CSV table of C-alpha atoms in Angstrom, one decimal:
chain,number,residue,atom,x,y,z
A,22,MET,CA,0.1,0.0,-0.1
A,23,LEU,CA,1.7,3.1,-1.0
A,24,ASN,CA,1.3,6.6,0.4
A,25,LYS,CA,2.9,10.1,0.2
A,26,THR,CA,5.4,11.3,2.7
A,27,PRO,CA,5.5,14.9,4.1
A,28,ARG,CA,8.4,15.4,1.7
A,29,ALA,CA,5.8,14.4,-1.2
A,30,HIS,CA,3.2,16.8,0.1
A,31,ALA,CA,5.7,19.7,0.0
A,32,ALA,CA,6.8,19.0,-3.6
A,33,LEU,CA,3.3,18.7,-4.9
A,34,ALA,CA,2.4,22.0,-3.1
A,35,ASP,CA,5.5,23.8,-4.3
A,36,ARG,CA,5.4,22.2,-7.9
A,37,SER,CA,9.1,21.1,-7.4
A,38,ASP,CA,11.4,20.8,-10.3
A,39,ALA,CA,12.8,17.7,-8.6
A,40,LEU,CA,9.9,15.8,-10.0
A,41,SER,CA,8.8,15.2,-13.7
A,42,ALA,CA,5.2,15.2,-14.4
A,43,PHE,CA,4.8,11.6,-14.6
A,44,GLU,CA,6.2,11.3,-10.9
A,45,ARG,CA,3.6,13.8,-9.7
A,46,ARG,CA,0.9,11.9,-11.3
A,47,VAL,CA,2.2,8.6,-9.4
A,48,LEU,CA,2.3,10.5,-6.2
A,49,ILE,CA,-1.2,12.1,-6.8
A,50,ILE,CA,-2.7,8.8,-7.0
A,51,CYS,CA,-0.7,7.0,-4.0
A,52,ASN,CA,-2.9,7.9,-1.2
A,53,GLY,CA,-2.9,4.9,0.9
A,54,THR,CA,-5.6,3.2,-0.7
A,55,ARG,CA,-3.7,1.5,-3.7
A,56,THR,CA,-1.0,-1.3,-4.1
A,57,LEU,CA,1.6,-0.9,-6.7
A,58,ASP,CA,-0.4,-3.3,-9.0
A,59,GLU,CA,-3.0,-1.0,-9.0
A,60,VAL,CA,-0.6,1.9,-9.6
A,61,ARG,CA,0.7,0.1,-12.3
A,62,GLY,CA,-2.7,-0.8,-13.9
A,63,LEU,CA,-3.9,2.7,-14.0
A,64,LEU,CA,-0.2,4.4,-15.4
A,65,GLY,CA,1.2,1.4,-17.0
A,66,VAL,CA,4.2,-0.3,-16.3
A,67,GLU,CA,6.8,2.5,-16.3
A,68,ALA,CA,5.0,3.4,-13.0
A,69,ALA,CA,6.9,0.7,-11.1
A,70,VAL,CA,10.1,2.4,-12.0
A,71,ALA,CA,9.0,5.8,-10.8
A,72,VAL,CA,7.6,4.2,-7.5
A,73,ARG,CA,10.9,2.6,-6.8
A,74,ARG,CA,12.7,6.0,-7.1
A,75,LEU,CA,10.0,7.7,-5.1
A,76,LEU,CA,10.2,5.1,-2.4
A,77,ALA,CA,14.2,5.4,-2.6
A,78,GLU,CA,14.0,9.1,-2.4
A,79,ASP,CA,11.4,9.2,0.7
A,80,TYR,CA,8.5,10.7,-1.6
A,81,LEU,CA,6.5,7.3,-1.1
A,82,SER,CA,6.2,5.1,1.9
A,83,GLY,CA,5.0,1.5,1.5
A,84,VAL,CA,3.3,-0.8,4.0
A,85,ALA,CA,3.2,-4.6,3.0
A,86,VAL,CA,0.0,-6.2,3.0
A,87,PRO,CA,-0.1,-9.5,4.9
A,88,ARG,CA,-0.2,-12.7,3.0
A,89,GLY,CA,-2.8,-15.4,3.8
A,90,ALA,CA,-6.1,-15.1,5.3
A,91,LEU,CA,-5.4,-11.8,7.3
A,92,GLY,CA,-4.1,-10.1,4.1
A,93,GLN,CA,-7.5,-11.3,2.2
A,94,ALA,CA,-9.6,-10.1,5.1
A,95,LEU,CA,-7.9,-6.7,5.0
A,96,MET,CA,-8.3,-6.3,1.4
A,97,ALA,CA,-11.9,-7.2,1.5
A,98,LEU,CA,-12.5,-4.7,4.5
A,99,ARG,CA,-10.7,-2.2,2.1
A,100,GLY,CA,-13.0,-3.0,-0.9
A,101,GLU,CA,-16.0,-2.7,1.5
A,102,ARG,CA,-14.8,0.8,2.5
A,103,ARG,CA,-14.5,2.2,-1.0
A,104,ALA,CA,-17.8,0.6,-2.1
A,105,GLY,CA,-19.5,1.9,1.2
A,106,PRO,CA,-21.6,5.4,0.9
A,107,VAL,CA,-19.8,8.6,1.5
A,108,PRO,CA,-20.8,10.0,4.6
A,109,ALA,CA,-22.5,13.4,4.6
A,110,ALA,CA,-20.5,16.3,5.7
A,111,PRO,CA,-21.6,18.0,8.9
A,112,PRO,CA,-23.5,21.1,8.3
A,113,PRO,CA,-21.2,24.2,9.1
A,114,ARG,CA,-21.5,26.1,12.2
A,115,GLY,CA,-24.5,28.3,12.6
A,116,ALA,CA,-25.9,26.8,9.1
A,117,ASP,CA,-29.2,26.6,11.2
A,118,ARG,CA,-29.5,30.2,12.0
A,119,PRO,CA,-30.6,32.7,9.1
A,120,PRO,CA,-27.8,35.0,7.9
A,121,ALA,CA,-27.6,38.4,9.6
A,122,PRO,CA,-29.1,41.5,7.9
A,123,GLY,CA,-27.2,42.7,5.0
A,124,THR,CA,-24.8,39.8,4.5
A,125,ASP,CA,-24.5,37.5,1.6
A,126,PRO,CA,-23.4,33.9,2.6
A,127,ALA,CA,-23.4,32.4,-0.8
A,128,PRO,CA,-19.7,33.6,-2.0
A,129,ALA,CA,-18.3,31.6,1.0
A,130,ARG,CA,-20.4,28.7,0.3
A,131,ARG,CA,-19.0,28.8,-3.4
A,132,ARG,CA,-15.5,28.5,-2.4
A,133,SER,CA,-14.5,25.0,-2.3
A,134,VAL,CA,-11.7,22.6,-3.1
A,135,VAL,CA,-14.1,19.9,-4.2
A,136,ALA,CA,-16.2,22.6,-6.5
A,137,ALA,CA,-12.9,23.5,-8.2
A,138,LYS,CA,-12.1,19.9,-8.9
A,139,MET,CA,-15.4,19.0,-10.2
A,140,TYR,CA,-15.6,22.2,-12.4
A,141,VAL,CA,-11.9,21.2,-14.0
A,142,ILE,CA,-13.2,17.6,-14.4
A,143,GLY,CA,-16.1,18.9,-16.3
A,144,LEU,CA,-14.1,20.8,-18.6
A,145,LEU,CA,-11.4,18.1,-19.2
A,146,GLN,CA,-14.2,15.7,-20.1
A,147,LEU,CA,-15.4,18.2,-22.7
A,148,GLN,CA,-11.8,18.1,-24.4
A,149,ARG,CA,-12.5,14.6,-25.6
A,150,ASN,CA,-9.0,13.8,-26.4
A,151,PRO,CA,-6.9,11.1,-24.5
A,152,GLU,CA,-4.8,13.4,-22.6
A,153,ALA,CA,-7.7,15.3,-21.3
A,154,VAL,CA,-9.7,12.1,-20.3
A,155,ALA,CA,-6.6,10.7,-18.6
A,156,GLN,CA,-5.7,13.8,-16.7
A,157,ALA,CA,-9.6,13.9,-15.6
A,158,ALA,CA,-9.4,10.2,-14.3
A,159,LEU,CA,-6.1,11.3,-12.2
A,160,LEU,CA,-7.9,14.4,-10.9
A,161,GLN,CA,-10.9,12.1,-9.9
A,162,THR,CA,-8.8,10.0,-7.7
A,163,CYS,CA,-7.3,12.9,-5.7
A,164,ARG,CA,-8.8,13.4,-2.3
A,165,GLU,CA,-6.5,15.8,-0.2
A,166,PRO,CA,-6.5,19.4,-1.1
A,167,ASP,CA,-2.7,19.8,-1.7
A,168,ALA,CA,-3.0,16.8,-4.4
A,169,ILE,CA,-6.1,18.2,-5.8
A,170,MET,CA,-4.6,21.8,-6.5
A,171,ALA,CA,-1.5,20.2,-7.8
A,172,SER,CA,-3.6,18.2,-10.3
A,173,ILE,CA,-5.6,21.0,-11.2
A,174,ALA,CA,-2.5,23.0,-12.3
A,175,ASP,CA,-1.4,20.0,-14.7
A,176,SER,CA,-5.1,20.1,-15.7
A,177,LEU,CA,-4.9,23.8,-16.9
A,178,ASP,CA,-1.5,22.8,-18.9
A,179,CYS,CA,-3.5,20.1,-20.6
A,180,ILE,CA,-6.7,22.5,-21.3
A,181,ALA,CA,-4.2,25.3,-22.4
A,182,ALA,CA,-2.6,22.7,-25.0
A,183,SER,CA,-6.1,22.2,-26.7
A,184,CYS,CA,-7.8,25.6,-26.4
A,185,LYS,CA,-7.3,29.2,-27.1
A,186,PRO,CA,-5.2,31.3,-24.6
A,187,SER,CA,-8.4,33.6,-24.0
A,188,TYR,CA,-10.4,30.4,-23.0
A,189,THR,CA,-7.7,29.0,-20.7
A,190,LEU,CA,-7.4,32.5,-19.2
A,191,ARG,CA,-11.1,32.5,-18.7
A,192,VAL,CA,-11.1,29.0,-16.9
A,193,LEU,CA,-8.3,30.3,-14.6
A,194,GLU,CA,-10.2,33.5,-13.5
A,195,ARG,CA,-13.3,31.0,-12.8
A,196,LEU,CA,-11.0,28.9,-10.8
A,197,ARG,CA,-9.8,31.9,-8.8
A,198,GLU,CA,-13.3,32.8,-8.0
A,199,ILE,CA,-14.4,29.3,-6.7
A,200,THR,CA,-11.2,28.1,-4.9
A,201,PRO,CA,-11.0,28.8,-1.1
A,202,GLU,CA,-8.5,31.4,-0.3
A,203,ALA,CA,-6.1,29.5,1.7
A,204,GLN,CA,-5.4,27.5,-1.5
A,205,LEU,CA,-5.4,30.6,-4.0
A,206,ALA,CA,-1.5,30.7,-3.9
A,207,GLN,CA,-1.3,27.0,-5.3
A,208,LEU,CA,-3.1,28.4,-8.5
A,209,PRO,CA,-0.5,29.2,-11.3
A,210,ARG,CA,-0.5,32.6,-12.3
A,211,ALA,CA,-0.8,31.2,-15.9
A,212,PRO,CA,-0.7,27.9,-17.3
A,213,SER,CA,3.0,26.9,-18.1
A,214,ALA,CA,2.2,26.6,-21.9
A,215,LEU,CA,0.9,30.1,-22.0
A,216,ILE,CA,4.2,31.3,-20.1
A,217,ALA,CA,6.4,29.8,-22.6
A,218,ALA,CA,4.3,31.2,-25.7
A,219,GLU,CA,4.5,34.7,-24.0
A,220,GLY,CA,8.3,34.1,-23.5
């Protein structure tokens, strides 16, 4: 079972040059719920080489699944957890009280990492090309805010590669409107493809 280390979280948040785009994808989907075989099934046989390097460089940690009946029981339990219903999030504090006069709570509700994630997945699915489909699938697997934001940045590069710059910049502006303020710094100034074109 492969999981990210604190060093990996920092590298994803900083978009470190020490990692290739493929290695970032490997890190994004290694969230403690996948085995090496599952990662290889999602990203291809070359993922095994990337995983070995990431383990050696302390970006990933691995926990061996016990063999025999205990291992089968743990894997079955993991499958049940995946298939089970997603628990509803508790209502925000004060949600049962009406808003104070003159206040508009709508902007605060609209800002959400999950909303940004779903917005970008929808755009990628509209592209209908293999790269966008693969990137949408990777973004779908992200659960932690840092991993989601790193994958959104990669997704913007994917959108920029097949869309007009004006469209991509409108997407980025919309993301700035719906991304929580705490994560705004993780959005790029512009997709790297557009920065390269400007240069």
